[in-house]
Short mmCIF file of C-alpha atoms in Angstrom, two decimals:
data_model
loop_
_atom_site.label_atom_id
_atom_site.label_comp_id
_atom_site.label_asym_id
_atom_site.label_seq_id
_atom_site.Cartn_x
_atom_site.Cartn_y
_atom_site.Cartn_z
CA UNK A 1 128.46 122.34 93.33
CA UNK A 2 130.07 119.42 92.06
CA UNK A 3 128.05 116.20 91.35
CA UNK A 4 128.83 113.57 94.05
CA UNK A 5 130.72 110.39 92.76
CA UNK A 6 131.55 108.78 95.71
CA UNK A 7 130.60 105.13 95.66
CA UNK A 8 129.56 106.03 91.78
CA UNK A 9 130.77 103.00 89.07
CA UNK A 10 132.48 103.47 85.67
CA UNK A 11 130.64 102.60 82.63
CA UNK A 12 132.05 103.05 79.06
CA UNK A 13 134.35 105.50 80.44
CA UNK A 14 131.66 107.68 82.30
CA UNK A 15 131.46 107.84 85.84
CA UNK A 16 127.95 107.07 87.22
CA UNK A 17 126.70 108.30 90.38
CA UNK A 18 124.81 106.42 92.79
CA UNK A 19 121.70 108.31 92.13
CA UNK A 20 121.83 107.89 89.05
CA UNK A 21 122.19 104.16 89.54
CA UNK A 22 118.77 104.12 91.44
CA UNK A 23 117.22 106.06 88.93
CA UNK A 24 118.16 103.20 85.72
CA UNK A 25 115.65 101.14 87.75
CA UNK A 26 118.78 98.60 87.44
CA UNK A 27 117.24 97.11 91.32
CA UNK A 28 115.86 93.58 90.45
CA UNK A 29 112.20 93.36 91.05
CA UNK A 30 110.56 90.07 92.44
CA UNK A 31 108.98 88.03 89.42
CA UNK A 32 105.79 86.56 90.61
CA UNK A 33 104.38 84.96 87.18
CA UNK A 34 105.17 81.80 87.67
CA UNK A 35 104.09 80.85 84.14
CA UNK A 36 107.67 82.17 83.02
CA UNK A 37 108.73 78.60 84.95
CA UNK A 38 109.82 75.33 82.40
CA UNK A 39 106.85 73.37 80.66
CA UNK A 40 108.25 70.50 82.83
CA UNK A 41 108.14 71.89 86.28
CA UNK A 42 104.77 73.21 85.45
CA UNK A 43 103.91 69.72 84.43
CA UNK A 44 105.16 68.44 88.25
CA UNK A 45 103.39 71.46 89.59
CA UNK A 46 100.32 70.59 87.80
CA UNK A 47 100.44 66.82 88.99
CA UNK A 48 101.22 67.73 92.26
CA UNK A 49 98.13 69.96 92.76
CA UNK A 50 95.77 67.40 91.76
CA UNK A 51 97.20 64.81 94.10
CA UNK A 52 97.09 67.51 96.83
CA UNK A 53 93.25 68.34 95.50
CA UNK A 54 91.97 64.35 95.86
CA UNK A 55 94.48 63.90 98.85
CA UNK A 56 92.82 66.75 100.90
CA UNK A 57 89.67 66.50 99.57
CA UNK A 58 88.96 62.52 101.23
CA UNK A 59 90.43 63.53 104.15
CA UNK A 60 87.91 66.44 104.81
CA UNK A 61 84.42 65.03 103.40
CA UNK A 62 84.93 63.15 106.43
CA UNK A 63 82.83 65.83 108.06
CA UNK A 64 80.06 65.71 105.63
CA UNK A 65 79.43 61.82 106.20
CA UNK A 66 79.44 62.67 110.04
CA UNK A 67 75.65 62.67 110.17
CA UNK A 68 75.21 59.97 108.17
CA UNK A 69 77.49 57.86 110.86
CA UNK A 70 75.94 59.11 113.99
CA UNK A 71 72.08 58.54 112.50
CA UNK A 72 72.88 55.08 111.33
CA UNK A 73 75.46 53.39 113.36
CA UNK A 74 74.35 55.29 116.83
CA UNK A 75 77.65 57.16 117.28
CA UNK A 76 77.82 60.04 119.97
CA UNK A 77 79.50 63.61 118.58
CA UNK A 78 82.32 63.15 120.74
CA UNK A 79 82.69 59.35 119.39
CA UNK A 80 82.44 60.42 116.14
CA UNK A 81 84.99 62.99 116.13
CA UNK A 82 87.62 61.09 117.73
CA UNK A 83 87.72 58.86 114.62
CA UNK A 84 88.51 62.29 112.81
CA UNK A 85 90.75 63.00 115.58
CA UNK A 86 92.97 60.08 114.87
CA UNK A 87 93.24 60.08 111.09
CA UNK A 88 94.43 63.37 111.80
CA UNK A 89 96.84 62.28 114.37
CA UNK A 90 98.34 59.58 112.13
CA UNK A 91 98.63 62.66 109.34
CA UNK A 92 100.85 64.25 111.34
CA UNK A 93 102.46 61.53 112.77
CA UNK A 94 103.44 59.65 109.44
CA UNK A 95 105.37 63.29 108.02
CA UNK A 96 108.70 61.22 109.43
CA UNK A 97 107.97 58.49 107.55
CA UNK A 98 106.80 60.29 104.27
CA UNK A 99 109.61 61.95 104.51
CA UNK A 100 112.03 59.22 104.99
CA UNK A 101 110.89 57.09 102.27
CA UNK A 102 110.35 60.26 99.97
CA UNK A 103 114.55 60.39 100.73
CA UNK A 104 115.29 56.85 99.89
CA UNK A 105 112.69 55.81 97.17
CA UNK A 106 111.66 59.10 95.54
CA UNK A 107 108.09 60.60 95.74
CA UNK A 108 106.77 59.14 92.53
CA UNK A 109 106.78 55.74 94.27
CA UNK A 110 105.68 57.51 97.77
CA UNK A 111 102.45 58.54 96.06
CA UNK A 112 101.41 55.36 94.11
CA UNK A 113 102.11 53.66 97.27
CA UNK A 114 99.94 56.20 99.11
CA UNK A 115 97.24 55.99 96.76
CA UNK A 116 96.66 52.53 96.78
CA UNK A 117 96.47 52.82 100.61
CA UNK A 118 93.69 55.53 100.32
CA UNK A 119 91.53 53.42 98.43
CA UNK A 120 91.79 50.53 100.83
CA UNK A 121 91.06 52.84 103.63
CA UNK A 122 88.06 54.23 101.74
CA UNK A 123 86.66 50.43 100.45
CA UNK A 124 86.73 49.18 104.45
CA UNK A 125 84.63 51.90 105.23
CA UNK A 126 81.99 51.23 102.85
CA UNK A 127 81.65 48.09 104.40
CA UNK A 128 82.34 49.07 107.90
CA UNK A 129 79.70 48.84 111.36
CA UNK A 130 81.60 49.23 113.98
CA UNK A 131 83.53 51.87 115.45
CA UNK A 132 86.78 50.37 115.84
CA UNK A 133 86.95 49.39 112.37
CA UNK A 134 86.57 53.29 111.49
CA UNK A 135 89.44 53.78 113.61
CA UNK A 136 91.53 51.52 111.59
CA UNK A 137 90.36 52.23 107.86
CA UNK A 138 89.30 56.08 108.00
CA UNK A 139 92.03 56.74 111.31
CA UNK A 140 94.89 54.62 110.26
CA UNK A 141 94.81 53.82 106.35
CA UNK A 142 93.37 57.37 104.91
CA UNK A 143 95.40 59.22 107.54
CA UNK A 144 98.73 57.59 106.73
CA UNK A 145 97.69 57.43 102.52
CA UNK A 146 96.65 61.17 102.61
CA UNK A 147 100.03 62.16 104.20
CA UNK A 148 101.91 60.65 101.61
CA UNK A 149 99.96 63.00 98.70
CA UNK A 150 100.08 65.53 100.90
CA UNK A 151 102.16 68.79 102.38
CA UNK A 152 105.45 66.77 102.84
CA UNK A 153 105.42 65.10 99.64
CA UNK A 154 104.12 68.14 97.97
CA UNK A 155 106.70 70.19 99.61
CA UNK A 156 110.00 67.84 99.40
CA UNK A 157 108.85 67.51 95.76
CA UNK A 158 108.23 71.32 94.44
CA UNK A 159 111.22 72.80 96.41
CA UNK A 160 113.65 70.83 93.98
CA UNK A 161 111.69 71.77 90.99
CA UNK A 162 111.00 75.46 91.78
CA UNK A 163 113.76 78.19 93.27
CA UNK A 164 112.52 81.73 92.00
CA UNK A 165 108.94 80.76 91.68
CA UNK A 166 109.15 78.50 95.34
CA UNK A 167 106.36 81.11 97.34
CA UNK A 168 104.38 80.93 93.98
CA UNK A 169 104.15 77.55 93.54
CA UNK A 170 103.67 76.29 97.14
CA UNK A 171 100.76 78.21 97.31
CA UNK A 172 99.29 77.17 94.21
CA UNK A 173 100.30 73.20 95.54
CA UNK A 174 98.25 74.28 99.20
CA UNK A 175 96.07 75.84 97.11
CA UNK A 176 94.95 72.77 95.32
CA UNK A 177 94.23 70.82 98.73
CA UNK A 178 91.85 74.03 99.45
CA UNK A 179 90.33 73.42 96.30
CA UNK A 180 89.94 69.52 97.43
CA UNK A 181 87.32 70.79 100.27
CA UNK A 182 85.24 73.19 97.73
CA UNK A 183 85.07 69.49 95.29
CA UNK A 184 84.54 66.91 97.56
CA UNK A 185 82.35 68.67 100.21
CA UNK A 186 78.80 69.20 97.71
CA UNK A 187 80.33 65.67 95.50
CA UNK A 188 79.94 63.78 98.80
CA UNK A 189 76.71 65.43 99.68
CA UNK A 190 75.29 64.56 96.38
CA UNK A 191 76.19 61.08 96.64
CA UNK A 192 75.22 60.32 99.75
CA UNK A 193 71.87 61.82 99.01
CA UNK A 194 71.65 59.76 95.65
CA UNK A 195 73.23 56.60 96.73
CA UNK A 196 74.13 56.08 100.49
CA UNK A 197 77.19 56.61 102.09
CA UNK A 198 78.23 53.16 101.95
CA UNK A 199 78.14 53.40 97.83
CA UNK A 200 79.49 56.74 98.14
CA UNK A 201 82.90 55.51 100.01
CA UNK A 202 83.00 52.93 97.25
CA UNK A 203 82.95 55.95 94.35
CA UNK A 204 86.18 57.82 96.39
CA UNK A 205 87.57 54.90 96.45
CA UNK A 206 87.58 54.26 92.54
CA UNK A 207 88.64 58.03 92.30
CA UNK A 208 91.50 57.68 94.07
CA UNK A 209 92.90 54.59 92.41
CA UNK A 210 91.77 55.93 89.05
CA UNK A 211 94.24 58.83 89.92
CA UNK A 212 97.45 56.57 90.30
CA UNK A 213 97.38 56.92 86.34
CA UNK A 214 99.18 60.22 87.07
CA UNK A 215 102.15 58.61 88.27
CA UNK A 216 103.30 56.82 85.01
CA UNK A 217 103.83 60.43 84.11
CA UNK A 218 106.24 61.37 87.20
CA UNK A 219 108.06 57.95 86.67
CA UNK A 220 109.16 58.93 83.10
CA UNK A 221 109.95 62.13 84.07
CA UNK A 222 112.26 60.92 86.84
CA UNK A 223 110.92 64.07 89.02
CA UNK A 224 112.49 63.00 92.37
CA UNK A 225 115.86 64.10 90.79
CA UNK A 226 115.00 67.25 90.50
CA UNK A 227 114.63 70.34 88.08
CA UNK A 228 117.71 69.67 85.72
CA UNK A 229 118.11 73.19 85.04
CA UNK A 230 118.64 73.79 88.89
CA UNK A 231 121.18 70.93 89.07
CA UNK A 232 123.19 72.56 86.46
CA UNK A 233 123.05 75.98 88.26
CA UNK A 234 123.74 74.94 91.63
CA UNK A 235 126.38 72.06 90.78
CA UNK A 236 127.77 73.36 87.11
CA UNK A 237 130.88 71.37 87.69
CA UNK A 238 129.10 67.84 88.53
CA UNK A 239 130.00 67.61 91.58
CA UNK A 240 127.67 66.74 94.56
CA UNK A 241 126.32 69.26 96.99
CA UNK A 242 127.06 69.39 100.51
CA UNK A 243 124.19 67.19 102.32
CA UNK A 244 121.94 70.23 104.38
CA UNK A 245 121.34 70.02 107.67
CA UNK A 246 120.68 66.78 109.36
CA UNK A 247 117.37 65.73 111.66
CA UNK A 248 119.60 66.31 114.70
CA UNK A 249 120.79 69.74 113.38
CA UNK A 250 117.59 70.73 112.75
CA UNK A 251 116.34 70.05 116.38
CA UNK A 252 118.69 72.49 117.71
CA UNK A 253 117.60 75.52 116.05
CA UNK A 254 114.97 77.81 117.11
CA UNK A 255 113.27 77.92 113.47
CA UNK A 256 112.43 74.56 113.61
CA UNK A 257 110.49 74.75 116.92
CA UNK A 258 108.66 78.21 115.66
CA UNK A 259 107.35 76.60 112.30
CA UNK A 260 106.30 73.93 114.82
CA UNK A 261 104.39 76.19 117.20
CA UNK A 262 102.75 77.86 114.25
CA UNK A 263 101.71 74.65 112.65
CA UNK A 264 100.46 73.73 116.25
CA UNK A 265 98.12 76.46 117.16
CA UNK A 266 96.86 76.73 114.06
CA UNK A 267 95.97 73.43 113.21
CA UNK A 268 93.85 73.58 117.18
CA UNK A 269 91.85 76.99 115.55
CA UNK A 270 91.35 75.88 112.22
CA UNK A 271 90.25 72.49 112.82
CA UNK A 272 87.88 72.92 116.07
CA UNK A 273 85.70 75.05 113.13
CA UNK A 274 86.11 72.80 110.17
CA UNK A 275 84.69 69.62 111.49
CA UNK A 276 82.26 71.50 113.62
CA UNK A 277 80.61 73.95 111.15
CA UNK A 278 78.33 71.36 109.30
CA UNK A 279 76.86 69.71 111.85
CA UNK A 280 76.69 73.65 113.99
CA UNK A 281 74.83 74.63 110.58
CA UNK A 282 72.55 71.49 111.08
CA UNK A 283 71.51 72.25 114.60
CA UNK A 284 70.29 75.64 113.64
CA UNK A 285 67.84 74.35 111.47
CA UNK A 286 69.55 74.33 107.96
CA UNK A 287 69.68 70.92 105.80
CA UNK A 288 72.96 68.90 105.51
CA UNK A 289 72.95 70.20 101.66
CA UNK A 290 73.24 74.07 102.63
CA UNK A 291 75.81 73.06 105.45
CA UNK A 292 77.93 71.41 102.47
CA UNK A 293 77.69 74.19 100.12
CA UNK A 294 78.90 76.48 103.18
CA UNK A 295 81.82 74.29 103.53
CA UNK A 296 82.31 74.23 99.46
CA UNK A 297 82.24 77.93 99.86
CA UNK A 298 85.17 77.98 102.20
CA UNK A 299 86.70 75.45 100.18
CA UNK A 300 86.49 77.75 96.99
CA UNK A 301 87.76 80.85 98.68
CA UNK A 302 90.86 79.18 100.59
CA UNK A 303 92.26 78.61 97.18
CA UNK A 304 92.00 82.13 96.17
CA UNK A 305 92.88 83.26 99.46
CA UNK A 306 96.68 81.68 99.11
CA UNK A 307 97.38 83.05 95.41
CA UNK A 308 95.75 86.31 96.56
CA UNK A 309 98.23 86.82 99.19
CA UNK A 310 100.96 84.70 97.57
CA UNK A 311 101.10 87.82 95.45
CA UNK A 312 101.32 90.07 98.29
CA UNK A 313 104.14 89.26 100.46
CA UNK A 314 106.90 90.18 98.08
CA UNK A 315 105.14 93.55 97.94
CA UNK A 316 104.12 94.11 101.61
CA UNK A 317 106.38 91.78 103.24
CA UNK A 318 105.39 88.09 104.84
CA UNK A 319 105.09 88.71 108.49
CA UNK A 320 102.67 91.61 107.56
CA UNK A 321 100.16 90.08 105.69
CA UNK A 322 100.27 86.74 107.80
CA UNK A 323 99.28 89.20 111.16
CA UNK A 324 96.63 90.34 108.19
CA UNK A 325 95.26 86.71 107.80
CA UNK A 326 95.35 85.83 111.77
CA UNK A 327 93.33 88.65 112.01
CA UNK A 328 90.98 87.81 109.47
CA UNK A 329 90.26 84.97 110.91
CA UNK A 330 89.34 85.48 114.26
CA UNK A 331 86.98 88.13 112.57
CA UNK A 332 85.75 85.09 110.51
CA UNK A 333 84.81 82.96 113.69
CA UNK A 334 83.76 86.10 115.80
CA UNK A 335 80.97 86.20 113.11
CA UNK A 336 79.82 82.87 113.15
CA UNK A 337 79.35 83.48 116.68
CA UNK A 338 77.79 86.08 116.18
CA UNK A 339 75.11 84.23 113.76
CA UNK A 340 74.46 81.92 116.13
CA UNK A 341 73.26 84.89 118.63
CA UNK A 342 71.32 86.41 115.57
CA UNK A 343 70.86 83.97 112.82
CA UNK A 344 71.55 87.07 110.17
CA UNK A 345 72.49 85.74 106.89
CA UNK A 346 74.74 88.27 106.80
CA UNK A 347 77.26 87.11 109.51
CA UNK A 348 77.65 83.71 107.80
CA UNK A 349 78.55 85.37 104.87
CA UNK A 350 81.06 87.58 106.49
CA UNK A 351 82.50 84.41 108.27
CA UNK A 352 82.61 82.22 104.86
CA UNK A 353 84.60 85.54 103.04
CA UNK A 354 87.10 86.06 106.20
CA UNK A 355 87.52 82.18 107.23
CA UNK A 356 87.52 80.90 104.36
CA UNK A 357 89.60 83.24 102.45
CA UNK A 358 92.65 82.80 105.38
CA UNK A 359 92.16 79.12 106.18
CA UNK A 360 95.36 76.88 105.33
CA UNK A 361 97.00 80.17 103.89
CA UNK A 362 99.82 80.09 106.33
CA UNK A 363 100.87 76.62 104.44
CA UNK A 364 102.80 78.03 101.87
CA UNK A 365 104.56 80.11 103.87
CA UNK A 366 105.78 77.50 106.40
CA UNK A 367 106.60 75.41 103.46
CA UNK A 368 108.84 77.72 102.22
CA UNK A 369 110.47 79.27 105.20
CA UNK A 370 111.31 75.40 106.00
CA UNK A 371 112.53 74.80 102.16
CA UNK A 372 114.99 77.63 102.95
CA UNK A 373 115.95 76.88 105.90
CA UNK A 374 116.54 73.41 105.90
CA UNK A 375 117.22 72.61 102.47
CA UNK A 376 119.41 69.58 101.50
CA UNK A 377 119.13 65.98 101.74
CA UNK A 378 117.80 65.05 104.95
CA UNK A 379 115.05 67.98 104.21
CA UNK A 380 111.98 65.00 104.02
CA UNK A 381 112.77 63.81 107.35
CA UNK A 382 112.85 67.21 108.37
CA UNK A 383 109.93 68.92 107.57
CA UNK A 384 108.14 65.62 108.42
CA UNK A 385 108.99 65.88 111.46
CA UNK A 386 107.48 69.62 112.06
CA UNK A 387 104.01 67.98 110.13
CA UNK A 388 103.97 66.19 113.34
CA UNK A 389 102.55 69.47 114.76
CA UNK A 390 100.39 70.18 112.10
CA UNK A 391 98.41 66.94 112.87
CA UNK A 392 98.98 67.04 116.51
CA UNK A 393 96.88 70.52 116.07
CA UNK A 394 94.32 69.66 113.92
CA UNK A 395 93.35 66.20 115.96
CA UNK A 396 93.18 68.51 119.36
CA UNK A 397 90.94 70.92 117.36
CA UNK A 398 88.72 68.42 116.13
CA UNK A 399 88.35 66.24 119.51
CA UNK A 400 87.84 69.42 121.60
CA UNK A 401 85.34 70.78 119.32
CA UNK A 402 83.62 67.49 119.88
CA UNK A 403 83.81 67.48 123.31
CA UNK A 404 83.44 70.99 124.23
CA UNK A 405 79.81 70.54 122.86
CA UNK A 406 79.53 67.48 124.41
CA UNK A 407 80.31 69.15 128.06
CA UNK A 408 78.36 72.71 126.96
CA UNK A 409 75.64 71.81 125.08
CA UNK A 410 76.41 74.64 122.36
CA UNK A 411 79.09 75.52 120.16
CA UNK A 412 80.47 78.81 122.05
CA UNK A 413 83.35 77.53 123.54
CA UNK A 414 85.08 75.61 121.12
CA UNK A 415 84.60 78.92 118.84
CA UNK A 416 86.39 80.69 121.34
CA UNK A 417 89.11 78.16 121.90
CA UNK A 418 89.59 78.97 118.30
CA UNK A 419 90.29 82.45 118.50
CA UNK A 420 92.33 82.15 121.37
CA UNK A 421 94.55 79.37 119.13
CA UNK A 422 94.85 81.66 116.03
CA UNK A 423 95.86 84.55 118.03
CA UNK A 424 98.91 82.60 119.35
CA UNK A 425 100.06 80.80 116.04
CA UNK A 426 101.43 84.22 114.68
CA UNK A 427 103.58 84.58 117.44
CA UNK A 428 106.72 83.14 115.94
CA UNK A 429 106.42 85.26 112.82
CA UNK A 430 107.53 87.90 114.55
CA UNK A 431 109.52 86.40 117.56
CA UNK A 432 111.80 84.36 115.49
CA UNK A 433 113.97 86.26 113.76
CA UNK A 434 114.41 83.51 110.81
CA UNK A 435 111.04 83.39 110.32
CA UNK A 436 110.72 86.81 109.82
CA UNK A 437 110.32 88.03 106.32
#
């Protein structure tokens, strides 16, 4: 009969109960408008995007000059894709390094340093002939340039200008290098159709130098401090923080090895269809122009995919709608399978929608998990070092979809290496129990 005050709180002399607590909707809700962030951390953001947009963007357009290679220069589809393979390798390999120098020298100087190296890459294979010059200027100098603008520079960069917006803004920053696929996928089409691929190489070349502009602007702001407004916060007394967790620490936790696994797996799916779709599009009788704009398409819905469902997690929880996305995409492939069998219109659309919409969405949330987790000075190093999985994945998707055709004759088998691949990288959101959100 009486009302219930245990647990209840005083406030201007009234005792509150906990109901009615609940009922003053006093419980913090998550902010996801990101726009609520500082002018100059949306400035970073903003910067960081592009660079993520051009980085990306060279790296994948790679698949759209793969014809163009094999007719000219005689290359075999297994040959061909092993210069893919190791660009990709030396991606993943070079997070370390990224990381180390993004530590010491700050990542406005990583990514002038990195953009430079892009264009060199991109100038030596305008002028290239043989194969094992490829390796060195498309393997070695746009693999190691593109990691620098990349998901460890990008990450290391926005997790010390971001804290309440971090999922928000990490998925806008992966969003961006989806984005890079729907630009430079029909722009490389269109110039190799207008000018060659030799001249075309040139062109990305001049784009990427041109974009080393952008850097005068993170210089002056001195963004590899940090947001200041964060610094204040977290150290109001001026004192420094403690340093994080070191490389060594890091290697002994179980966190580290999940975002690995995920990174792993589903780099192997995502990659053994990216590289293969265009010239799989080509052998059923479509022109290199309709297999570009069906890679654009993927490319325009990957960056919608990660806001979409950037905006989801803090409502339906992480693990949830990452089992959501896994799923979505081995729907995705199952239907491009399935248009090969019927050569329906309709089943590449449903592949472009579910692929496409999912692919490189898990990004942001490995980003952040590892921001979290490992967050302190040695956190470069660190989360270069679980890259290394990303491109360990994507170079054994890209070489066995190469070579899986090469031993089959069709395209079946690296599709279903593929599902197989995605169906295993979820495991750790739900197995680890710091990965679990």
């Amino acid at each position: 009969m009486f009302p219930s005050i245990i647990s209840g709180q005083q406030k201007n002399g009234k005792v509150i109960t906990q109901d009615a607590l609940l009922d003053s909707h006093q419980i913090p809700q998550p902010n996801t408008n990101i726009l609520q962030a500082s002018r100059p951390a949306l400035m970073v953001l903003g910067i960081a995007c592009l660079l993520c947009l051009v980085g990306r963007g060279t790296l994948e357009c790679y698949a759209i000059f793969l014809i163009s290679l094999e007719n000219e220069l005689g290359w075999t589809r297994t040959s061909a894709s092993a210069i893919y393979s190791v660009s990709l390798i030396v991606y993943g390999f070079s997070g370390p390094i990224v990381g180390w120098f993004i530590d010491r020298y700050g990542p406005e100087r990583v990514y002038a340093a990195c953009l430079v190296v892009v264009a060199i890459g991109l100038s030596l294979n305008s002028i290239g002939e043989s194969w094992l010059l490829f390796m060195v200027s498309q393997g070695g100098f746009v693999g190691f340039g593109v990691a620098g603008l990349s998901a460890v520079s990008v990450t290391v960069l926005i997790s010390r200008w971001f804290k309440r917006f971090l999922q928000q803004a990490m998925s806008l920053s992966h969003a961006a290098a989806g984005a890079g696929i729907l630009v430079y996928s029909p722009l490389a089409e269109r110039l190799i159709s207008a000018t060659g691929w030799r001249t075309s190489y040139l062109v990305l070349a001049g784009i990427a130098a041109g974009t080393s502009g952008l850097i005068v602007v993170l210089f002056r702001m001195r963004v590899g401090e940090g947001n200041p407004v964060h610094q204040q916060q977290d150290d109001p007394e001026g004192t420094k923080s403690g340093p994080g967790p070191t490389v060594p620490d890091a290697l002994h936790t179980v966190g580290f090895w999940g975002l690995c696994w995920v990174y792993l797996f589903t780099g192997v799916a995502s990659y053994t269809i990216i590289l293969q779709t265009p010239v799989f599009l080509v052998s059923l009788g479509h022109d290199i122009e309709f297999a570009a704009l069906v890679q654009g398409a993927n490319g325009l819905l990957a960056p919608i995919g990660m806001i979409v469902i950037s905006q989801l997690v803090p409502r339906f929880g992480q693990t949830r709608i990452i089992l959501l996305s896994y799923c979505s995409s081995i729907l995705g492939v199952a239907s491009l399978l399935q248009y090969a069998n019927s050569h329906n219109l309709l089943w590449l659309g449903i592949f472009v929608l579910l692929f496409g919409f999912t692919v490189g969405c898990r990004a942001p949330a490995i980003a952040s998990i590892a921001a979290t987790l490992f967050k302190g000075s040695s956190f470069g190093r660190i989360y270069g070092m679980i890259t290394i999985a990303s491109g360990c994945g994507m170079s054994l998707g890209a070489f066995s979809g190469g070579l899986l055709y090469e031993l089959t004759g069709d395209y079946q088998a690296g599709f279903l290496l593929a599902m197989g691949a995605f169906a295993l990288g979820n495991i750790p959101f739900w197995a680890v129990l710091s990965m679990r959100r």
